[in-house]
XYZ file of C-alpha atoms in Angstrom:
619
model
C 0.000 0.000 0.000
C 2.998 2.631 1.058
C 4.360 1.776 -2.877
C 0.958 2.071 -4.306
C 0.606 5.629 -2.680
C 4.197 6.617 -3.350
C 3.508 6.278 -7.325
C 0.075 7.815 -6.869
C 1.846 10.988 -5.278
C 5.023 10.843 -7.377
C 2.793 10.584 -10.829
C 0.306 14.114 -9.374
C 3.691 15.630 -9.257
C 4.536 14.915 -12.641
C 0.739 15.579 -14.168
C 0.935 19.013 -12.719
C 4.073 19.671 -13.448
C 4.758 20.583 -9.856
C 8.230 20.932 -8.147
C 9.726 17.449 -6.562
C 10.669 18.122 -3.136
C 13.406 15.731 -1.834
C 12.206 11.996 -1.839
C 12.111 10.339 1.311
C 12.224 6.742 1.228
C 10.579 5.360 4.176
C 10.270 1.485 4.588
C 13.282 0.623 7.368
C 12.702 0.229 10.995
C 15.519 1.360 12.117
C 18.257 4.208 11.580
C 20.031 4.181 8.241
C 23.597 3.820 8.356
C 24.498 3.416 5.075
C 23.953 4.549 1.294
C 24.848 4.047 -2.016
C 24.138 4.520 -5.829
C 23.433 1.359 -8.186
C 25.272 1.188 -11.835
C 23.512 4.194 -13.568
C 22.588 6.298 -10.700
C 18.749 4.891 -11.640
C 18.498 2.838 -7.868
C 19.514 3.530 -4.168
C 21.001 0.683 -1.875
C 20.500 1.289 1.934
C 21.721 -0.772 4.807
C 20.033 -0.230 8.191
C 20.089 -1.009 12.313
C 16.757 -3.220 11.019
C 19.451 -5.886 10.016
C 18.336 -5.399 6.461
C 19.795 -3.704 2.942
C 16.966 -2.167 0.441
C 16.795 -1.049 -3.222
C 14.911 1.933 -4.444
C 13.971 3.530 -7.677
C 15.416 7.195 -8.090
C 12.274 8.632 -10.158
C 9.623 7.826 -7.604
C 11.511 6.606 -4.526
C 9.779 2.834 -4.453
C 11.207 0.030 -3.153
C 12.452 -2.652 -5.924
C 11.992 -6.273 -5.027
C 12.721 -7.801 -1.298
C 14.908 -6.397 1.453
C 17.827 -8.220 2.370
C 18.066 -9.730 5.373
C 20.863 -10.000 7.785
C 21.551 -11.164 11.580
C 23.342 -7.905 12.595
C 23.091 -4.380 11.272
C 23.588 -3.826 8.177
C 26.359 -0.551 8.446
C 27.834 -1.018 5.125
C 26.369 -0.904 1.560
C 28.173 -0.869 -1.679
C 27.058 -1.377 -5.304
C 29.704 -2.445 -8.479
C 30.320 -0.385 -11.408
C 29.060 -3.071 -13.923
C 25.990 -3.204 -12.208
C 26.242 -6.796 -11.381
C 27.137 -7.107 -7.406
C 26.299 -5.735 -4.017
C 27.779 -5.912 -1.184
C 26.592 -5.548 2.789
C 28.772 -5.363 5.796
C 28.322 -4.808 9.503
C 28.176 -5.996 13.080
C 29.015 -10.082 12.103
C 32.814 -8.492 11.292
C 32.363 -9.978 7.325
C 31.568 -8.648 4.262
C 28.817 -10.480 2.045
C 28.605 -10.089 -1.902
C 25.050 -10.556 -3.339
C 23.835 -11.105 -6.702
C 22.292 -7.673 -7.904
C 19.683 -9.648 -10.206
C 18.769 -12.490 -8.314
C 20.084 -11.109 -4.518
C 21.792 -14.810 -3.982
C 24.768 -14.565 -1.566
C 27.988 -15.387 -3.721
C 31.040 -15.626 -0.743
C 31.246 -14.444 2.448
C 34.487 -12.196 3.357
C 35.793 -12.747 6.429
C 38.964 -10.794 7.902
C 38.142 -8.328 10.228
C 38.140 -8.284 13.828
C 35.950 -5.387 14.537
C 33.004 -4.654 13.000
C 32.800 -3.462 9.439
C 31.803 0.339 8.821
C 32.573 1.019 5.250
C 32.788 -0.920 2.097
C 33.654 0.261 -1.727
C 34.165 -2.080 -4.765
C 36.758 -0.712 -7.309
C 35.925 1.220 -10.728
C 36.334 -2.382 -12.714
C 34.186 -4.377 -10.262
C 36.949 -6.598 -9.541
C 38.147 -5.951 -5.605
C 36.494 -4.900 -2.803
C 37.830 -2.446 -0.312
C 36.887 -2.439 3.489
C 37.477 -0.354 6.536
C 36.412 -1.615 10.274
C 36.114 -1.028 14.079
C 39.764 -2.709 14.186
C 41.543 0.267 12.801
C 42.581 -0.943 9.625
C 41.755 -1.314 6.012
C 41.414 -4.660 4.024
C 41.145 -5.277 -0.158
C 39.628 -8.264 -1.517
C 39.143 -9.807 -4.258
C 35.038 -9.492 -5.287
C 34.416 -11.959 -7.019
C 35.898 -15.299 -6.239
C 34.024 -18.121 -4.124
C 37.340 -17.936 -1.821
C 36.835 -14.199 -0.981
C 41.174 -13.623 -0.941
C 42.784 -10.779 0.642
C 44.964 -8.922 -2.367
C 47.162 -7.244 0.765
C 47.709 -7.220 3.945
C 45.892 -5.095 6.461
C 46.813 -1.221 5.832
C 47.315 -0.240 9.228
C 48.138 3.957 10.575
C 44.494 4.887 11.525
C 43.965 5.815 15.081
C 40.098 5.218 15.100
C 38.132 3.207 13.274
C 37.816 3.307 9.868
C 34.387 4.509 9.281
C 34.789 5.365 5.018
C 36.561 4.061 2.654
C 36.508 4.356 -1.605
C 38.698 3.737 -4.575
C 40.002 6.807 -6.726
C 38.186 6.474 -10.280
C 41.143 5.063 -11.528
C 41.538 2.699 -8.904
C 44.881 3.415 -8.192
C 44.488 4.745 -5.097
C 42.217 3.981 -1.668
C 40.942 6.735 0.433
C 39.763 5.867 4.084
C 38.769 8.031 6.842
C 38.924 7.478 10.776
C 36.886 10.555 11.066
C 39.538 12.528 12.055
C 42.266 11.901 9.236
C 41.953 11.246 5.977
C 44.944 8.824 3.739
C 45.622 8.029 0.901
C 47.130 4.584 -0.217
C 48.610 2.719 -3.439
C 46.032 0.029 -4.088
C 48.625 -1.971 -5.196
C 51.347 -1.695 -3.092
C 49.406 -0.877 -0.100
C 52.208 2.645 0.723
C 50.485 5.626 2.258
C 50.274 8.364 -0.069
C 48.798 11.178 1.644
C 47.979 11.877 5.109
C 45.208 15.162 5.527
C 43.370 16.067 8.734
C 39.718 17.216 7.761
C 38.413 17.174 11.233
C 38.848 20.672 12.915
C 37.643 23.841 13.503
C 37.999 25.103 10.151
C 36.530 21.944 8.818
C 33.990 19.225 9.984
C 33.595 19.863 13.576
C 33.045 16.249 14.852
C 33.072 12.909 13.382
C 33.445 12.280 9.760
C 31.348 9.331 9.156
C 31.184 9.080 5.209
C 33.256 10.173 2.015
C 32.204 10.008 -1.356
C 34.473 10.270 -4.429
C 33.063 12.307 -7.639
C 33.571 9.811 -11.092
C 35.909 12.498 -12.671
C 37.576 12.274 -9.396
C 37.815 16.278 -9.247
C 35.664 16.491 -5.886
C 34.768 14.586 -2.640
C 31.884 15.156 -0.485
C 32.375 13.978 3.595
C 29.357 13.572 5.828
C 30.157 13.959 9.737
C 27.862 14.004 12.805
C 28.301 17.591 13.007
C 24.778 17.690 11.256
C 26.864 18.637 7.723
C 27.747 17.864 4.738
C 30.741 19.546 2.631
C 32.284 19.245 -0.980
C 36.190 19.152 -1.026
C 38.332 20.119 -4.222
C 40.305 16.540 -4.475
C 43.497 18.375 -5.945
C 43.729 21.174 -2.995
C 41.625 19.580 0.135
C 40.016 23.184 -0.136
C 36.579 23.596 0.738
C 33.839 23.849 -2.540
C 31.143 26.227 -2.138
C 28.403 26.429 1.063
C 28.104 23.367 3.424
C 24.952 21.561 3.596
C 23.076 21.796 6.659
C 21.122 18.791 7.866
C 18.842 18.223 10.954
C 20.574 15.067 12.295
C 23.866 13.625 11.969
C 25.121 12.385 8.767
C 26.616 9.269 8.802
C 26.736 8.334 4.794
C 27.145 9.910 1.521
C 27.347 8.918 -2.435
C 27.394 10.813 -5.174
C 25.815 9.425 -8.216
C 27.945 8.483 -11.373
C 26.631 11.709 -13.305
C 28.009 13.661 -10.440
C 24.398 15.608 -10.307
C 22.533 14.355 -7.131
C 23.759 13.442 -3.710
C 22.232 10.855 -1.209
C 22.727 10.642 2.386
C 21.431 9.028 5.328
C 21.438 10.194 8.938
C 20.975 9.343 12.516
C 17.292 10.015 14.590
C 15.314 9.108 11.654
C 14.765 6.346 8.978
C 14.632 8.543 6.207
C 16.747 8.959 2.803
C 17.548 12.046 1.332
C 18.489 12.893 -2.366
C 19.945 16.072 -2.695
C 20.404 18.104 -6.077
C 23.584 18.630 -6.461
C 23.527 21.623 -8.333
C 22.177 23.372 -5.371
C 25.756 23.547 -4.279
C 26.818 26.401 -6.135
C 28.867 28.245 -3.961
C 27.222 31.264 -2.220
C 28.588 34.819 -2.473
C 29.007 36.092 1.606
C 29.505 40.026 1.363
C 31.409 40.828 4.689
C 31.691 44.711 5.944
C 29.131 45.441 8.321
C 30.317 44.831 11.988
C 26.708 44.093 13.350
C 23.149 42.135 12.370
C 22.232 42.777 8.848
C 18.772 43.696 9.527
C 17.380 45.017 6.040
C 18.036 44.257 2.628
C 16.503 44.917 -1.305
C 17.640 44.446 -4.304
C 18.214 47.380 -6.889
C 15.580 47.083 -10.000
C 18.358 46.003 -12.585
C 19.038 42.551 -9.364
C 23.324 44.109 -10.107
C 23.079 45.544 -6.399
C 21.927 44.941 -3.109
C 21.668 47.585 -0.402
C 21.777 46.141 3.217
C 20.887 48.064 6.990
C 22.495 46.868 9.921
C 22.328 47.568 13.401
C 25.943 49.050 13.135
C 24.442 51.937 12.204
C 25.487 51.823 8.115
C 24.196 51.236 4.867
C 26.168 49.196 2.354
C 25.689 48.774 -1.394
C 26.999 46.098 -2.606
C 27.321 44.465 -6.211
C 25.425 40.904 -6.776
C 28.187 39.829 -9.166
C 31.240 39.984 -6.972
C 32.240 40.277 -3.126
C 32.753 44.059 -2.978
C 31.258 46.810 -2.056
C 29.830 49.647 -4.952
C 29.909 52.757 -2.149
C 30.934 53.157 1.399
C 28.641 52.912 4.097
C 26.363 55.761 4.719
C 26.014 56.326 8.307
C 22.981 56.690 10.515
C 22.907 58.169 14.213
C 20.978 54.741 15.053
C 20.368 50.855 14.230
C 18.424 51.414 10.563
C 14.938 49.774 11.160
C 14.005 50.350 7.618
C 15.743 50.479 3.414
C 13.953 50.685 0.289
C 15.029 51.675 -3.127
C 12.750 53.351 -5.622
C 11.450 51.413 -8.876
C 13.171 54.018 -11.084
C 16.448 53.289 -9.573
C 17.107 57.314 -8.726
C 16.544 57.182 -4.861
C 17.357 55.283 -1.702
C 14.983 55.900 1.362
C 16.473 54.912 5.195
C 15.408 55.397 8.734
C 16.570 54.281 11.923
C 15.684 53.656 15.539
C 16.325 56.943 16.772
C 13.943 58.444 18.711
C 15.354 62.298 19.082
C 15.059 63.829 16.236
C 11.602 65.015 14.026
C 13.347 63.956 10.750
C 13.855 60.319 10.966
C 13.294 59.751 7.271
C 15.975 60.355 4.734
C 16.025 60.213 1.069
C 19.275 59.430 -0.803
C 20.203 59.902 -4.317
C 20.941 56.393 -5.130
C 23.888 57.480 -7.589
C 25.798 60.035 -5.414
C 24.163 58.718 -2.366
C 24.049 62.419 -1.054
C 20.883 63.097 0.842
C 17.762 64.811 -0.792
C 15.441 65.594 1.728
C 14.707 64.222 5.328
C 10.649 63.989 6.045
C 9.138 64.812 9.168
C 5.261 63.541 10.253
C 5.338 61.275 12.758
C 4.782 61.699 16.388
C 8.012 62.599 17.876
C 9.703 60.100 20.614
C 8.541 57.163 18.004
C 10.679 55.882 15.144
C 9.639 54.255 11.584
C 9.480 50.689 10.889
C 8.796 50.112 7.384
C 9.339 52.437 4.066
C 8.326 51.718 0.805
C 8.200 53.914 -2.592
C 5.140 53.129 -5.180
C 5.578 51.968 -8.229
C 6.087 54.867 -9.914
C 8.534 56.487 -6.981
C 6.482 59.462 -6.794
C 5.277 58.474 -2.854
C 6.755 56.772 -0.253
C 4.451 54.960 2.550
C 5.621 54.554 6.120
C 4.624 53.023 9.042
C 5.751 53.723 12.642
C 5.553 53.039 16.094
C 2.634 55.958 16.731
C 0.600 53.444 15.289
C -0.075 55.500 12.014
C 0.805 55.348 8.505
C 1.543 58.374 6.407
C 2.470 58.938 2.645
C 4.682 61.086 1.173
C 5.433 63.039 -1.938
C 8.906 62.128 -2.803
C 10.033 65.318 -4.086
C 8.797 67.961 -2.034
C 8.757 65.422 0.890
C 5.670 66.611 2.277
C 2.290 64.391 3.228
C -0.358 63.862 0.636
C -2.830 63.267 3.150
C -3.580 62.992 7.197
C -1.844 59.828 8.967
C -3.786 57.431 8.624
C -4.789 56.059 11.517
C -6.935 52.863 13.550
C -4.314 50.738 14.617
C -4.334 49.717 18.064
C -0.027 49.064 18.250
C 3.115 49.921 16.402
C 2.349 49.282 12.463
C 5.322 47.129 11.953
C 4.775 47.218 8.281
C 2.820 49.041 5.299
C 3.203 48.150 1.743
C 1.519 49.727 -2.105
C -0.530 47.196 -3.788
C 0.901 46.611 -7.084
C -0.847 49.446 -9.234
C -0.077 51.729 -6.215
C -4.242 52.486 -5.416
C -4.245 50.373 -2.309
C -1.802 50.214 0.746
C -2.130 47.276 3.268
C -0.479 47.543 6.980
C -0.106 45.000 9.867
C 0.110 46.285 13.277
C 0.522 42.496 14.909
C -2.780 42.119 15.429
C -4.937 42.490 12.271
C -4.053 43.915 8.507
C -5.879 46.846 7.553
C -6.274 47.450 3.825
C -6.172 51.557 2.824
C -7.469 53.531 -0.288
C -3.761 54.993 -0.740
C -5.832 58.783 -2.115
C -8.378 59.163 0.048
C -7.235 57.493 3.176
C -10.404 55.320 3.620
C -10.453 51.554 5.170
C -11.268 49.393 1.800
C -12.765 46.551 3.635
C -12.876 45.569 7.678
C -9.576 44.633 9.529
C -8.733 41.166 9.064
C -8.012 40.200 12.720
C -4.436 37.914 12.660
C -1.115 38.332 13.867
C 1.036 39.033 11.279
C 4.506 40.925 11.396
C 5.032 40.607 7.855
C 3.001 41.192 4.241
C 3.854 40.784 0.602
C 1.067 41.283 -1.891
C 1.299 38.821 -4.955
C 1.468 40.290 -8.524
C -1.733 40.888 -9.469
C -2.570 42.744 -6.652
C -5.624 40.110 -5.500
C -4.138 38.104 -2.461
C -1.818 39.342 0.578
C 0.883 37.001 1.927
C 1.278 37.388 5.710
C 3.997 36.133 8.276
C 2.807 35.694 11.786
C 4.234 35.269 15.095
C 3.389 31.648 15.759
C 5.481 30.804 12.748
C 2.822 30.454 9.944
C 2.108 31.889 6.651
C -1.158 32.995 5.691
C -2.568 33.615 2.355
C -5.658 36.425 1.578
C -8.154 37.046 -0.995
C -7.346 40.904 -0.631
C -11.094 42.305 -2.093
C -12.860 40.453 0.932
C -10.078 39.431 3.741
C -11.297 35.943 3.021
C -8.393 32.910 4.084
C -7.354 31.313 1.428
C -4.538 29.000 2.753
C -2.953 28.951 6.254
C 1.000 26.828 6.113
C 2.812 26.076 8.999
C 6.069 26.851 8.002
C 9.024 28.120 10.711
C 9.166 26.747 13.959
C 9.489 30.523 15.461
C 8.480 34.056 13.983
C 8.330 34.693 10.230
C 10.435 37.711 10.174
C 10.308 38.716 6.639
C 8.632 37.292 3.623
C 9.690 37.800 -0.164
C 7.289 36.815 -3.239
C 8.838 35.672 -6.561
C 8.024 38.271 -9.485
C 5.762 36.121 -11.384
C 4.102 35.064 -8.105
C 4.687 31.411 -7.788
C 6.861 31.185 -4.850
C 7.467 32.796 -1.843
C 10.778 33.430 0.358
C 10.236 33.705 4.622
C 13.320 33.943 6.972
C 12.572 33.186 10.946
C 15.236 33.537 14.185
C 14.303 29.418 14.117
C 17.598 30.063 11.654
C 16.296 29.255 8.260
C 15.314 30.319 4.804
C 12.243 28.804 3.474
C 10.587 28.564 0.309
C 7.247 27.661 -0.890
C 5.445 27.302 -4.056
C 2.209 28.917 -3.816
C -0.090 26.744 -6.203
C 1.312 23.599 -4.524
C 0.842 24.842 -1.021
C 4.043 22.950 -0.399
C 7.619 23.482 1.011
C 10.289 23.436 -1.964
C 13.391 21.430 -1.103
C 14.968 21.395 2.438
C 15.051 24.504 4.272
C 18.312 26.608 3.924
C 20.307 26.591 7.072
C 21.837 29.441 8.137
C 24.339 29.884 11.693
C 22.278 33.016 13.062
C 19.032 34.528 12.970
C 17.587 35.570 9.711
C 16.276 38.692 9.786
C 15.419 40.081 5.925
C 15.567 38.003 3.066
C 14.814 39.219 -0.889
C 14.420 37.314 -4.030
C 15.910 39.455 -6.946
C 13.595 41.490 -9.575
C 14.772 38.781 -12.234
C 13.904 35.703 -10.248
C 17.099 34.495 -10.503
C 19.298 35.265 -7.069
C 17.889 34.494 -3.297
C 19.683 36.946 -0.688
C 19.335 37.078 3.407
C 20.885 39.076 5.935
C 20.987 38.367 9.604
C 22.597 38.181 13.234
C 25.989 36.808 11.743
C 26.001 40.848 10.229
C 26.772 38.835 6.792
C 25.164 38.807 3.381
C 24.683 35.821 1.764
C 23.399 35.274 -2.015
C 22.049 32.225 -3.707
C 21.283 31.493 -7.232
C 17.633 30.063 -7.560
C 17.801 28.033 -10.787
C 18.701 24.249 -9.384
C 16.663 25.345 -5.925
C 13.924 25.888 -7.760
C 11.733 23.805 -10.338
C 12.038 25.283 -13.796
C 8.356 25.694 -14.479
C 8.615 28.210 -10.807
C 10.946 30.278 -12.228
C 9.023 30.380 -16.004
C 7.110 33.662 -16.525
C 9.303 36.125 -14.458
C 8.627 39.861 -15.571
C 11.524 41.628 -17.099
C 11.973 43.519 -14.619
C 10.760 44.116 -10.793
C 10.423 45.669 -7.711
C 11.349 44.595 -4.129
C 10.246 46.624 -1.226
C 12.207 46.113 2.497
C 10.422 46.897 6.038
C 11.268 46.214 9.023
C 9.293 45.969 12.665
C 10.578 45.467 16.217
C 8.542 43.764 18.643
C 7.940 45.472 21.777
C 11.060 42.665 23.617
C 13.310 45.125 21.581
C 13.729 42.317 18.798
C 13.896 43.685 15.070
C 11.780 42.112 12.212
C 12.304 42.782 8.584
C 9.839 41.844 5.921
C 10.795 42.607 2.108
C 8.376 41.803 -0.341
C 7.296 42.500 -3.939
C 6.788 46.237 -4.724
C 3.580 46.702 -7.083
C 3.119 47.268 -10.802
C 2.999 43.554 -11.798
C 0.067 42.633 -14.743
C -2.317 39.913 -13.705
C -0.419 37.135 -15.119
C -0.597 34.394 -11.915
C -1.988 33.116 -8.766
């Protein structure tokens, strides 16, 4: 029945043409210690506590055929390159080679005096290497009814050999002790290279897995601190971000094609594929000395400008790891950054409480000020900014519970404040032809004629610190405090979907220009992001070592950015995160608004969103 309704899912998925999210493959009763690719990179082999090894299908993540079955633990998996053996290993201290087609045991391989924790066969399918509990490393021959050792034990580890694989060449044997990694002549049996890869400015625990790419340029290791990390095989230098899982890791593979990784980890019985292409190495701007608390990026997605609670702003380019312009300099944390659609302005404000002009405009090419606006009830500060479409106004909200809009040139207000909230309006945003403006205060959204002033429809009581309107201007996206999402009908306030996303406060939330998925960053210390249609999570969430404070998705649709407590910027490139048909139908160009709100514990929120001008073309 659990097959039946894993194809039934998997083939909805495909029908709608909906994003694949990572396949879990759920069937063992215990943890899974072990994983590995089958000739082809088509089938998964996983060996489990549950004294049993399984096969499953890539494409929909079903089981293929019988389990099989073992009288200890099954801690050890390895597939041949020809497609034509397996082999299992584990707590019996021997090494058994199945049949792939038929899964008949062929010879039993029996050597070790410690339990075996990692098995590899060699790029021609004729030996098979193993590492154990007894410190040392053993190669066999694979596929002789007499199981013969080629050489004798390769002894130097200090630990036990947890991981162990052949070069592609097979000239060489890599094992790992999970502190040191060597290198030795398959032939001879010499050591070749001694590396330490677990320190402080690598794994910080246990490596329990490596994994050797087929062009033998990279190597992924999995370690029980809760990562995994891709290694340049020529330099032992890091490659791109690490991946952050929610358990220990104690086994990796990459497939042959080099394109997806698997791994396995403790505290659950699930499988994970990962896209490799996800990897891409992320672009960390470094220069501000405190939380990045607000970011957007500039129209033309070259430039992002960040806030931080040092007290500076920072443009920076997308493109490159430096800065475009020195920090301008506030009296106070900035609570607040937006840029204007036309690309001629910056608008900034801060937390400071003492003086009447807390809102500055900036000439976004000089990045001299223009004018500093002054409205709101003094001993308050702003919270959010954000210019309309067509950067003639700019919309605030503030902490004296009002929201007031501005003409951008002559910086005065085009109407009274507008007023009915009941606390601090943490954020205020244009709808997306500029006639509306919607505003949370933490305890219900109001929705405002942005001309006359007038309430549009009734509050919509819910306690959101964030908003986002979609493209066409018909639904709000809100971020609460108990961690949820909520999605609007905006003519009516009617509920549309409700997703329980972050296990803490959704500090900021970004939607994609063409509307089909949305960004949200949380202190639970993740990036999230969800494909409206679907109603469903897209991939694993991003981890990230700090509080997330402000994330943005790029005008283009193409780049992912956050800013946080680690006072860092960090950039990702959506296309390999994201499902194709997601990123299909992305404007030309865009808008992205930032806001930010500070709860009354003296905690900062920023929300940045999609500014407004999109056509009905989604949702």
């Amino acid at each position: 029945m659990r097959q039946l309704l894993d194809m039934a899912r998997n083939a909805y998925w495909r029908a709608r043409g909906l994003p694949k999210s990572p396949l879990v493959l759920l069937g063992h009763a215990g943890r899974v210690k072990s994983v590995a690719f089958l000739s082809g990179g088509k089938e998964v082999i996983s060996g489990s506590e549950d004294c049993s090894a399984r096969r499953w299908r890539v494409e929909d993540g079903c089981e293929v055929g019988r389990p099989i079955r073992e009288k200890g633990c099954v801690l050890a998996v390895a597939a041949s390159s020809d497609g034509d053996w397996m082999a299992t290993g584990g707590q019996e201290k021997s090494i058994t080679i199945w049949n792939a087609a038929t899964r008949n045991k062929v010879v039993v391989l029996e050597g070790h005096r410690g339990t075996v924790l990692s098995l590899a066969f060699s790029p021609d399918s004729a030996r098979v290497v193993s590492g154990s509990e007894d410190k040392t490393v053993i190669v066999w021959r694979a596929t002789t009814a007499r199981g013969e050792r080629l050489l004798g034990r390769l002894r130097g580890h200090t630990g036990a050999v947890r991981c162990v694989c052949f070069s592609p060449n097979g000239d060489k044997i890599v094992s790992c002790d999970g502190v040191d990694i060597r290198i030795w002549n398959s032939q001879s049996g010499d050591q070749v290279v001694l590396r330490r890869i677990a320190s402080p400015f690598a794994h910080t625990n246990w490596v329990c897995s490596i994994a050797v790419s087929t062009n033998g340029k990279f190597m992924a290791s999995a370690s029980r601190d809760k990562t995994i990390r891709l290694w340049d095989t020529s330099t032992f230098t890091q490659i791109g971000p690490t991946l952050q899982c929610d358990v220990e890791v104690w086994s990796v593979a990459i497939s042959p094609a080099g394109s997806h990784l698997v791994s396995g980890g403790d505290h659950g019985r699930n499988i994970t594929l990962w896209n490799a292409t996800t990897c891409e190495k992320a672009i960390e701007l470094e220069g501000h000395s405190n939380d990045v608390r607000s970011l957007e990026f500039s129209p033309d997605s070259a430039r992002v400008v960040s806030g931080s609670t040092d007290k500076t702003v920072i443009i920076w380019s997308t493109t490159t790891t430096t800065t475009t312009t020195t920090g301008k300099s506030h009296p106070d944390i900035i609570t607040s950054i937006t840029l204007s659609p036309n690309g001629k302005f910056m608008a900034s404000t801060s937390h400071d409480r003492t003086v009447p002009k807390n809102i500055t405009i900036w000439d976004a090419t000089t990045y001299e000020k223009v004018i500093e606006l002054e409205g709101h009830l003094a001993g308050n500060f702003t919270r959010s900014l954000e210019f309309s479409r067509d950067s003639t106004r700019l919309v605030s909200g503030s902490t004296d519970k009002t929201v007031i809009v501005w003409n951008t040139v002559t910086g005065r207000q085009l109407s009274d404040p507008l007023k009915g909230h009941t606390n601090s309006v943490w954020e205020a945003h244009f709808s997306p032809n500029g006639d509306k403006i919607a505003s949370c205060d933490g305890c219900d959204i109001r929705i405002w004629d942005s001309h006359s002033g007038n309430l549009v429809i009734q509050p919509i009581t819910v306690k959101a610190l964030s908003l986002a309107w979609t493209p066409n201007g018909q639904q709000l996206i809100a971020g609460c405090t108990e961690g949820s999402i909520k999605h609007f009908y905006s003519p009516t306030g009617f509920l549309l979907a409700d997703w329980q996303v972050h296990a803490s406060l959704v500090h900021s939330i970004s939607v994609s220009p063409n509307g089909k998925f949305v960004a949200s960053a949380s202190p639970d210390k993740t990036v999230r992001l969800w494909a409206m249609t679907a109603s469903k999570q897209i991939g694993s969430p991003l981890q990230c070592p700090d509080r997330v404070y402000s994330v943005a998705i790029s005008p283009d649709g193409t780049r992912l950015a956050r800013g946080g407590r680690d006072g860092k910027v960090r950039i990702w490139r959506l296309e390999g995160m994201v499902s194709p048909s997601l990123l299909d139908g992305t404007p030309s160009t865009s808008d992205v608004g930032a806001h930010l709100h500070e709860l009354p514990s003296n905690r900062s929120f920023v929300d940045v969103s999609s500014s407004p001008g999109w056509p009905n073309n989604l949702i």
